[in-house]
Coordinates of C-alpha atoms in Angstrom, one line a residue:
Chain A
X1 CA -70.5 -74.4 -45.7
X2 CA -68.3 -75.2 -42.6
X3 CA -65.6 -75.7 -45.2
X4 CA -65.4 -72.1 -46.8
X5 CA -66.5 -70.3 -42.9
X6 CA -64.1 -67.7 -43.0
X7 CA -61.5 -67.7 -39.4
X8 CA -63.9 -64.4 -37.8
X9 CA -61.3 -64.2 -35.2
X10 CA -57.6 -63.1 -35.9
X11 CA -54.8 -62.6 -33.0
X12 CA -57.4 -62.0 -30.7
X13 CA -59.5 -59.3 -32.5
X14 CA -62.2 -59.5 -34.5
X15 CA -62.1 -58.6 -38.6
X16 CA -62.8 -55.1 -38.9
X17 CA -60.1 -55.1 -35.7
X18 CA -63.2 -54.7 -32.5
X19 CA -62.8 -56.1 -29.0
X20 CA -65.1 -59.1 -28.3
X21 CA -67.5 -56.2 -26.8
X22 CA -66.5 -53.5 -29.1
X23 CA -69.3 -51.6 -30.5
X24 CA -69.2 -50.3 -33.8
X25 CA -69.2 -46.1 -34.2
X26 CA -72.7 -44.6 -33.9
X27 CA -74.3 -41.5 -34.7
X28 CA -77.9 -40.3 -34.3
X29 CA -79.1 -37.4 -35.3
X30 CA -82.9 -36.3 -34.4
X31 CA -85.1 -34.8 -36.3
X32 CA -84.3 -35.4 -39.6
X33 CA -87.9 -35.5 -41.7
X34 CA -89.9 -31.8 -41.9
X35 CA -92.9 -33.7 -42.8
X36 CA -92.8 -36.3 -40.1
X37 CA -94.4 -36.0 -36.4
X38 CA -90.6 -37.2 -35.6
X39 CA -87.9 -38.8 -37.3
X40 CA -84.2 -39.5 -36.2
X41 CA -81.6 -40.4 -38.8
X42 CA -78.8 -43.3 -37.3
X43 CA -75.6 -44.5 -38.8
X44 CA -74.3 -47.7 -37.1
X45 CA -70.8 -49.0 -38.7
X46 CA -72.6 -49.3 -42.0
X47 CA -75.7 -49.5 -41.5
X48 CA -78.0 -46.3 -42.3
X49 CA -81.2 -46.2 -40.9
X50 CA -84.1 -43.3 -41.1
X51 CA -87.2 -43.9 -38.6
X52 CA -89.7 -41.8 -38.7
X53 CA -92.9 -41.3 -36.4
X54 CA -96.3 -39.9 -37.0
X55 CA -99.2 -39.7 -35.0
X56 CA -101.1 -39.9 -32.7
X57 CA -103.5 -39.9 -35.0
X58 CA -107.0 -41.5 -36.0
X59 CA -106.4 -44.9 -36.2
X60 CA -107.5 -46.6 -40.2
X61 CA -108.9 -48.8 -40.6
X62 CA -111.4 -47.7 -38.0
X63 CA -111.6 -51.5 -36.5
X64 CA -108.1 -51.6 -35.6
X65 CA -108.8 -48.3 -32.8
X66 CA -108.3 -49.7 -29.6
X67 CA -111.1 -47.5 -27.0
X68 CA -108.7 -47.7 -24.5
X69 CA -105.4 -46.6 -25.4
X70 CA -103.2 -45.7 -28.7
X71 CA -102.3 -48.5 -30.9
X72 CA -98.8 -48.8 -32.0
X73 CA -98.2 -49.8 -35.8
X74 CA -94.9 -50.4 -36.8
X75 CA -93.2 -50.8 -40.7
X76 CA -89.7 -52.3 -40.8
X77 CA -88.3 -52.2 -44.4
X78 CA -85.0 -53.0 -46.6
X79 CA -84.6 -50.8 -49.4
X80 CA -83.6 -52.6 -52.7
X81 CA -80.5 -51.2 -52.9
X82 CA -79.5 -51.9 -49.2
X83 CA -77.6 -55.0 -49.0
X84 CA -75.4 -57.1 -51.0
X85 CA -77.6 -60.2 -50.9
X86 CA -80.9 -61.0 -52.3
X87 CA -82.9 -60.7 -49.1
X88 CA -82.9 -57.0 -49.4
X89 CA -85.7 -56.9 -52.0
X90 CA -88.6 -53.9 -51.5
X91 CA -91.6 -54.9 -50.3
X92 CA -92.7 -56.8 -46.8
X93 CA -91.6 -60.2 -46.6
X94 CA -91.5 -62.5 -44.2
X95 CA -88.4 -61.3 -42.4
X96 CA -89.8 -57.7 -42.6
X97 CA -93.1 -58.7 -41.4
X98 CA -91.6 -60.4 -38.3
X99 CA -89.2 -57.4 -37.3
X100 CA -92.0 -54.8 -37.8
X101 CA -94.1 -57.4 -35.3
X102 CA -91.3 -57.1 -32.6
X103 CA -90.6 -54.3 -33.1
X104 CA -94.2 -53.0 -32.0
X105 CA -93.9 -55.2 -29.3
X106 CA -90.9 -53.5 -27.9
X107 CA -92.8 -49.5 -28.1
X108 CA -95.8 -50.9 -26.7
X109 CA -93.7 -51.7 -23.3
X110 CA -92.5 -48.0 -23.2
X111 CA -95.3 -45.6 -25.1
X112 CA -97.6 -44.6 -23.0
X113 CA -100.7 -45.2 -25.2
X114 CA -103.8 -44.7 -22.4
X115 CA -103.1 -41.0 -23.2
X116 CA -105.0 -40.7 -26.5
X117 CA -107.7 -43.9 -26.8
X118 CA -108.7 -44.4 -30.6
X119 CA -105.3 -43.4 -32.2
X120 CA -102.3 -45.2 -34.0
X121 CA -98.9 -44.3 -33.6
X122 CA -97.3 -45.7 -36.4
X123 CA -93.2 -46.1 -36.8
X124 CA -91.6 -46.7 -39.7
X125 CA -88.2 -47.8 -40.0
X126 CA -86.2 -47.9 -43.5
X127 CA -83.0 -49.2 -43.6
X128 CA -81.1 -47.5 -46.2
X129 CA -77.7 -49.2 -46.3
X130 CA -77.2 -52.8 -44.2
X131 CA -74.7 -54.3 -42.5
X132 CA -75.8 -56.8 -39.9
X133 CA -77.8 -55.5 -37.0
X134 CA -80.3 -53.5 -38.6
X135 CA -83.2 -54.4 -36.1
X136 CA -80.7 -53.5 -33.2
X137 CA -80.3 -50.4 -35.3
X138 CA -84.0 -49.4 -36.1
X139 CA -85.8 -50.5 -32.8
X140 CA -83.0 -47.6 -31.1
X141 CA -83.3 -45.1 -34.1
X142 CA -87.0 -45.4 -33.3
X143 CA -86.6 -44.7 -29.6
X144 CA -84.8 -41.5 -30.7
X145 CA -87.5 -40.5 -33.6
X146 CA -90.4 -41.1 -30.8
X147 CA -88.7 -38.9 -28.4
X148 CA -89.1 -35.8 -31.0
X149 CA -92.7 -36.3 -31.7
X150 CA -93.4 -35.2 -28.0
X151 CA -95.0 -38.7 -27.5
X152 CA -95.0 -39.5 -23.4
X153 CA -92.9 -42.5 -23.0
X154 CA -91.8 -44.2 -20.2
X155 CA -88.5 -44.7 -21.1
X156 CA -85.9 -44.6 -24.2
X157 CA -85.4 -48.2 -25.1
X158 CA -82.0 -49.1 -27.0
X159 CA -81.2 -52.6 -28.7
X160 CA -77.9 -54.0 -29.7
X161 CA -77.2 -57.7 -30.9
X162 CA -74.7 -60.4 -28.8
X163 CA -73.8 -63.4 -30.5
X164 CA -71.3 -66.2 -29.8
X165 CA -68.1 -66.5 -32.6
X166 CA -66.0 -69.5 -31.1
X167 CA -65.7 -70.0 -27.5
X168 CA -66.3 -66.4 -27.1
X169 CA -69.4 -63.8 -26.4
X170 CA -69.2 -61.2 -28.3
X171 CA -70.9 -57.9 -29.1
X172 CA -72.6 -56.0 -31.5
X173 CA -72.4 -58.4 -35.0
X174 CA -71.6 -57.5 -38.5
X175 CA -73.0 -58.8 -41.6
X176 CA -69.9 -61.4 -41.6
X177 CA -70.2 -62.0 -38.3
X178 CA -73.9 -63.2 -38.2
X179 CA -73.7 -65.5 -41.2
X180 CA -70.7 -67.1 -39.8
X181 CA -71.4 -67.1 -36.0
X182 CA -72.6 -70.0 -33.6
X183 CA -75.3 -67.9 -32.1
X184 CA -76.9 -64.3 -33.0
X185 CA -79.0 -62.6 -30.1
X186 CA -80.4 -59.2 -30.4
X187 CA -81.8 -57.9 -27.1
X188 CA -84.1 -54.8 -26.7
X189 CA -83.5 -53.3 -22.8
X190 CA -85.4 -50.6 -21.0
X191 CA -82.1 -48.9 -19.6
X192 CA -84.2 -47.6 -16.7
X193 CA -85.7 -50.6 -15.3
X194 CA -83.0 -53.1 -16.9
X195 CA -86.3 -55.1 -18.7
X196 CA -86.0 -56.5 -21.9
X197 CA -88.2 -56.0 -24.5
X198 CA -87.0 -58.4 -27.3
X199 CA -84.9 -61.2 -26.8
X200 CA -84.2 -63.4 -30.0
X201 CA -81.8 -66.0 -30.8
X202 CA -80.6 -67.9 -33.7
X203 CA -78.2 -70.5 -32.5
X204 CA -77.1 -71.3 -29.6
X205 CA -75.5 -70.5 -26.5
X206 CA -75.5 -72.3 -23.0
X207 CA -76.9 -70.6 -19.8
X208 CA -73.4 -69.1 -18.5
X209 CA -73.0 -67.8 -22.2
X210 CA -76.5 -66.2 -22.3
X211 CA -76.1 -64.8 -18.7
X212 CA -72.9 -63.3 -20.0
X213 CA -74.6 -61.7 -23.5
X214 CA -77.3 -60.3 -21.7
X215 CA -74.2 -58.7 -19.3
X216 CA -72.5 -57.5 -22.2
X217 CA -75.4 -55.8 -24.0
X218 CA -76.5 -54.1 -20.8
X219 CA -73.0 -52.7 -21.0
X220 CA -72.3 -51.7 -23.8
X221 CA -76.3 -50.2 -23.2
X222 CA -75.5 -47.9 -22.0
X223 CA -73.1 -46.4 -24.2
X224 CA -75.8 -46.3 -26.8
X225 CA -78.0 -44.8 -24.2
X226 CA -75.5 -41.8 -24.0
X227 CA -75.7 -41.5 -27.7
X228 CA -79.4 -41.0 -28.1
X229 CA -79.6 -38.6 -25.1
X230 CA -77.1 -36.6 -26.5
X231 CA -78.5 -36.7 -29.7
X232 CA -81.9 -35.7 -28.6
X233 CA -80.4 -32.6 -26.5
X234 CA -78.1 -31.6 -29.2
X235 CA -80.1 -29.3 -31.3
X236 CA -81.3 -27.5 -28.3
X237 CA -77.7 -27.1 -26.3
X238 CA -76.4 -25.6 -29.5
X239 CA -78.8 -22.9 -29.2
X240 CA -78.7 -22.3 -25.6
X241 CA -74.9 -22.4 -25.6
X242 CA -74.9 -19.2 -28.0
X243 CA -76.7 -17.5 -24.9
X244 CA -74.9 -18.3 -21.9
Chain B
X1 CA -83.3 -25.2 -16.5
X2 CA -82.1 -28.4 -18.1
X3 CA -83.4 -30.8 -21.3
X4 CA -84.7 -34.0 -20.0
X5 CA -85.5 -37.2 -22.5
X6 CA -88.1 -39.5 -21.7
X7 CA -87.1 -42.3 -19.1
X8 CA -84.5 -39.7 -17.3
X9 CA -85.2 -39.2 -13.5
X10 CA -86.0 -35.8 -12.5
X11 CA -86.7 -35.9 -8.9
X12 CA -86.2 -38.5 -5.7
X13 CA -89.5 -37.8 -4.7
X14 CA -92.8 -38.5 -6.2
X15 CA -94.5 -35.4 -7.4
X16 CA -97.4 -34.9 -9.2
X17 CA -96.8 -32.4 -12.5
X18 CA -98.0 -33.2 -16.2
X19 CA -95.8 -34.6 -18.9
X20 CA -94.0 -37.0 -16.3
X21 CA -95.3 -40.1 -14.3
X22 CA -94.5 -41.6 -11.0
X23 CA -92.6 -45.2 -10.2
X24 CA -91.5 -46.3 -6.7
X25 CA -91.9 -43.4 -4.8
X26 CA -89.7 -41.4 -7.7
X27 CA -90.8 -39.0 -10.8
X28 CA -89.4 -39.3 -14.1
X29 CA -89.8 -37.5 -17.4
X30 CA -92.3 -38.6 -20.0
X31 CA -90.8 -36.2 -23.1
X32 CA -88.0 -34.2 -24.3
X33 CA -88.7 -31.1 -22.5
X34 CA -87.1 -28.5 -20.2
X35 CA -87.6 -29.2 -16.4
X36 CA -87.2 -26.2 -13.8
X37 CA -86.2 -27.8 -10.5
X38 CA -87.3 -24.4 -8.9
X39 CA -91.2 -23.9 -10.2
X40 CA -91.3 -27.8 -10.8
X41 CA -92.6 -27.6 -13.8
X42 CA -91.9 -29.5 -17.3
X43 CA -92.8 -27.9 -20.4
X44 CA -92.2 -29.9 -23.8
X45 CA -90.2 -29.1 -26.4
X46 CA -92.0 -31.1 -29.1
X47 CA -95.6 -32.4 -29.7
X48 CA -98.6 -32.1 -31.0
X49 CA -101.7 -29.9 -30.2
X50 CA -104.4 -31.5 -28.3
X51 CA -107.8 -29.2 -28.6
X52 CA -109.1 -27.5 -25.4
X53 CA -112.1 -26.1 -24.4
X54 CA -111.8 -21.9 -25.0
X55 CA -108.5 -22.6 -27.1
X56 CA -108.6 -19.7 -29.3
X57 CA -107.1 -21.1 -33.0
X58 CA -106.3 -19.9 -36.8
X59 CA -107.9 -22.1 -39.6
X60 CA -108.8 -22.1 -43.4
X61 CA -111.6 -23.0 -44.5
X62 CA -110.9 -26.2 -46.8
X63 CA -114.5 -27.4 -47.6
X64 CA -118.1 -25.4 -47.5
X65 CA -120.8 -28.7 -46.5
X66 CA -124.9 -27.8 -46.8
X67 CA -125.1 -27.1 -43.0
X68 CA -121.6 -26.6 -41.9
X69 CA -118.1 -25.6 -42.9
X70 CA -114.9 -28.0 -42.6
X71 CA -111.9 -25.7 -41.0
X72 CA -108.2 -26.7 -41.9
X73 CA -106.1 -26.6 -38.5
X74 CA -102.9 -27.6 -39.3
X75 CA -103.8 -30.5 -36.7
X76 CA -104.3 -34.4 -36.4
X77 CA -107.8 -32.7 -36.6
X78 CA -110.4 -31.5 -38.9
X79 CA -112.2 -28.2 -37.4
X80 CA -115.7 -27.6 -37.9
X81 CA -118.1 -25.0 -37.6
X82 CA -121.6 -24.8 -37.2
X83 CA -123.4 -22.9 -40.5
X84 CA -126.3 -21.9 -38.2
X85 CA -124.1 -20.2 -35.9
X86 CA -121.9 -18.0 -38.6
X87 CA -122.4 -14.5 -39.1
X88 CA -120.4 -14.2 -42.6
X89 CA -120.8 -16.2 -45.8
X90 CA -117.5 -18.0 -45.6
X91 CA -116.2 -19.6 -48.6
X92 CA -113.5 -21.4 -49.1
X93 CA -110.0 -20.8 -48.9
X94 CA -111.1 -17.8 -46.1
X95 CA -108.9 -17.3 -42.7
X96 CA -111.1 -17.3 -39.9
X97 CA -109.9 -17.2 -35.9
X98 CA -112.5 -19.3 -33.5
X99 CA -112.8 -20.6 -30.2
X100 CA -113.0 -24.5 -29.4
X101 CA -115.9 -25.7 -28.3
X102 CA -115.0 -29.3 -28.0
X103 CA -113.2 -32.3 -29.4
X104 CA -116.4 -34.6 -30.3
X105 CA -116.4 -38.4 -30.0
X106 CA -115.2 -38.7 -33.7
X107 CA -111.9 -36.3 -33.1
X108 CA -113.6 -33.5 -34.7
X109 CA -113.1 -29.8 -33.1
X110 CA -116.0 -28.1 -33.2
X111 CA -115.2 -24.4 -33.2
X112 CA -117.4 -21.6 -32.3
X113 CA -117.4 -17.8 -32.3
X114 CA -115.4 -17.1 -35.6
X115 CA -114.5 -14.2 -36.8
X116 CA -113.7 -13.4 -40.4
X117 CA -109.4 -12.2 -41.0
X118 CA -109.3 -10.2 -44.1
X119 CA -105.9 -10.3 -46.0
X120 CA -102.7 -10.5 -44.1
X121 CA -100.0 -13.5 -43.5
X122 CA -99.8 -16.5 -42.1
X123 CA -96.9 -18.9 -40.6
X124 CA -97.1 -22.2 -39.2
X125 CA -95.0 -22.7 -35.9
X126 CA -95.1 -25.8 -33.4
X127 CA -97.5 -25.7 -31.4
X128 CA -95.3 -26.7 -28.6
X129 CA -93.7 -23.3 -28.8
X130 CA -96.9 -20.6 -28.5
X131 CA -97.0 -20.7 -25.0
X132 CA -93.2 -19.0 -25.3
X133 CA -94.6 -17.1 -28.1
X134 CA -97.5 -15.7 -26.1
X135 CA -95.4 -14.7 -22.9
X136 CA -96.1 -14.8 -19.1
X137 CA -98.8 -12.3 -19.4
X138 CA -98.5 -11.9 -22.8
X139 CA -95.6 -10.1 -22.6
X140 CA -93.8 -11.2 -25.3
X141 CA -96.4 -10.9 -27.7
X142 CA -97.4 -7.3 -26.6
X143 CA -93.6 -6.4 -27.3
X144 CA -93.5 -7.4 -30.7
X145 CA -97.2 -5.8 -31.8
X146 CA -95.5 -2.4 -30.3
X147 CA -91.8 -3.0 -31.6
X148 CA -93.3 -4.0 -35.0
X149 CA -96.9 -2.8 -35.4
X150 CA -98.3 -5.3 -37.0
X151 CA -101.8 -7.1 -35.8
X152 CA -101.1 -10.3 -34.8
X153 CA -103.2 -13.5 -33.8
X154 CA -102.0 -16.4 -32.2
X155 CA -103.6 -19.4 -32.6
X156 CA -103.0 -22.4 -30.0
X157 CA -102.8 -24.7 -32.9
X158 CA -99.7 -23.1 -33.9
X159 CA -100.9 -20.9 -36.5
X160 CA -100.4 -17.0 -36.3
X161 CA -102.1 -14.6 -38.7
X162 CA -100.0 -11.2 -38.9
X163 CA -101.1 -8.5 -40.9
X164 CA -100.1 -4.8 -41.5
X165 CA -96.9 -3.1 -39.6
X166 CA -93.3 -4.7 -40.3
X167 CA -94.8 -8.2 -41.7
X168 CA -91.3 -9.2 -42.3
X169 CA -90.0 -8.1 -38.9
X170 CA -92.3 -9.9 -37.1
X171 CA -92.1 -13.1 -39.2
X172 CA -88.4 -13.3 -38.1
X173 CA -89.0 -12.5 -34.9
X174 CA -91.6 -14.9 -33.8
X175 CA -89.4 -17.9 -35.8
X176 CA -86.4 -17.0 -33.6
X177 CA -88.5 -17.4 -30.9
X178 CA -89.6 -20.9 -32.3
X179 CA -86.1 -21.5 -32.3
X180 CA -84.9 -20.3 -29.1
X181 CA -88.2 -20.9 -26.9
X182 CA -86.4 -23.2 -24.4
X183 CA -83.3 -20.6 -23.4
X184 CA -83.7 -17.9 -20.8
X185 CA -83.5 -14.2 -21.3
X186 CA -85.4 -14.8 -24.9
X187 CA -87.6 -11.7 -24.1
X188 CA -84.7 -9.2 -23.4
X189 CA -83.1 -10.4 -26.8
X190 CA -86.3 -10.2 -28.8
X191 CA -86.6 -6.7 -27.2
X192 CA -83.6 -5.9 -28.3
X193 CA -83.6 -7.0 -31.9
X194 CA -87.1 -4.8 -32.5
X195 CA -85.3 -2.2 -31.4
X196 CA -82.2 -2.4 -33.5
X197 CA -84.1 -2.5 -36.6
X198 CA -85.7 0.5 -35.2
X199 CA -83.0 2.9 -35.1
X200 CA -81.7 0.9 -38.0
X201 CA -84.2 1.8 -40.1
X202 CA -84.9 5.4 -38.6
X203 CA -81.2 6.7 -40.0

């Protein structure tokens, strides 16, 4: 395997020709879905990802209702058709099942579920088209498609991945990139407090390296920040625009 | 008047006002809404309806049960009214306006005082937008019942029953104001559309 790793870095740039913290292009656009409670539709390089958002609503079965607050369900999936490799097949598996898990874990931190006791809020992510990234990808199209449900949160959460190619830290990983790389780390941050909500690694990286990850995603953070505000605001600005 | 998203700061001082929430002695924005830094007020542009107490609302009856009938609300709720307490034989598929009485312990709305709508139209808005649809003082809605004659009733789950009058006019007017609720001067434009169709219409 070390034998056919392809050389991820040429003169200083990466393959598809980034900086080390070069994001790829992304655009959001919110409220996508009639039918859904909210939805936001997110293209990320190549990867194209719907969320959608529905709720609150009574939580089924009835003995997953928390009294207390809402409970957050959330359904990560690959479409068949998404990637190039095998692991894209429909249905939950074991990768699915662990990104939906996170992902739930990173809304619980910002929803503010005491407001409606007995409910679920359920989030579904489906990644049409994959490219490296997608949790990164679905965890902030999600952010976006629970802002246009109207349900309170305390903030708008964004993720990106870091990941370690050589002796550098680098940003924001492609398909290419994360098979090949020494480490892969996607992060999940608050952008108001600066908390993280996920933190995952596969690989490794040593404490000056991970300082400098976290650094870089917060950075570039904020960039992705701009991009869902804007995108929530959009539809709205157009229309008051007209009347200025 | 400006958009605020969820997380976004609105004020360096903590002040108590609904759809936000407080954190070291600063307030910050819960939804996507509009936030006017003068009244202090946010108002949200999305969201669901969450059943008060005297809430007037528009339903259908979906289901006809031996001592009650099940109300369609266009809600995360089922309505419900009381068969011992209903004037008419309702059957099903009938419109009916009614009062809230309360959001019971299972998440039902039970309704109260209902009153039979014969005929007519009805369109489904967001509920997040009747309040704009309504009017301070119910101005806006007394303007378009005058511009368009039509009998209209607003329900606060986001249904509206229109019947007789310009149907069609009033349709387009009260999407536009779905569509524009969160600009200024909405009422002024509204007026004017009615009465361009007016003198439209007159020649």
């Amino acid at each position: 395997m070390e034998a056919n790793k392809p050389k991820l870095i040429v003169d200083g740039k990466r393959l598809d020709g980034r900086d080390f913290d070069e994001l790829r292009p992304i655009k959001i656009e919110a409220g996508v879905l009639k039918n859904a409670d909210g939805s936001a539709y997110l293209e990320w390089g190549k990867n194209k990802v719907f969320a959608a958002v529905y709720g609150p609503r009574e939580a089924l079965p009835k003995h997953t209702a928390d009294p207390e607050r809402a409970v957050i369900k959330c359904r990560y999936a690959m479409a068949p058709f998404s990637s190039l490799e095998e692991h894209g097949r429909s249905g939950p598996n074991r990768r699915a099942i662990e990104i939906s898990k996170v992902t739930k874990e990173v809304f619980e931190n910002v929803i503010m579920g005491e407001n409606f006791p007995g409910t679920e809020i359920s989030i579904f992510i489906e990644v049409v088209q994959s490219d490296g990234g997608t949790r990164a990808a679905g965890i902030t199209a999600a952010a976006v498609a629970l802002a246009t449900s109207g349900i309170p949160m305390r903030d708008l959460p964004f993720a990106v991945s870091a990941g370690k190619i050589g002796d550098h830290v680098v940003i924001d990983l492609n398909k290419i990139e994360d098979n090949y790389s020494d480490a892969d780390v996607p992060i999940a941050i608050s952008p108001r407090t600066g908390e993280i909500l996920l933190l995952q690694m596969d690989g490794s990286l040593t404490r000056e390296e991970f300082k400098e990850a976290v650094a870089k995603v917060k950075k570039a953070g904020q960039v992705i920040s701009k991009i869902q505000r804007e995108a929530l605001k959009a539809p709205y600005e157009k229309i008051s625009n007209k009347y200025k | 008047m400006e958009i605020v998203v969820p997380g976004e700061m609105i004020l360096d001082k903590p002040i108590h006002m609904e759809n936000t929430f407080i954190e070291n002695e600063k307030t910050y924005a819960a939804v996507l809404g509009v936030f006017d830094r003068e009244k202090k007020t946010l108002i949200p542009l999305e969201g669901l309806w969450y059943p008060k107490h005297g809430e007037l609302v528009v339903g259908i009856i979906t289901e006809e049960r031996p001592n009650s009938y099940v109300v369609d609300l266009n809600a995360p709720y089922k309505g419900i009214l009381i068969a011992k307490y209903v004037r008419d034989r309702l059957s099903v598929g009938d419109i009916i306006e009614a009062t809230v009485k309360e959001l019971d312990e299972t998440k039902t709305v039970v309704l109260m005082r209902e009153k039979k709508l014969y005929g007519g139209k009805i369109i489904d808005v967001k509920p997040s937008k009747v309040p704009r649809i309504i009017g301070r003082n119910n101005t806006m809605i007394k303007q378009l019942v005058e511009g368009t004659k039509s009998t209209i009733v607003v329900g606060m789950n986001g249904r509206i029953w229109i019947k007789g009058g310009d149907i069609a006019l009033t349709t387009e007017a009260i999407l536009r104001i779905q569509d524009e609720a969160h600009t200024s001067g909405l009422t002024d434009r509204i007026r004017e559309m009615l009465e361009k169709s007016k003198t439209t219409k007159s020649e």
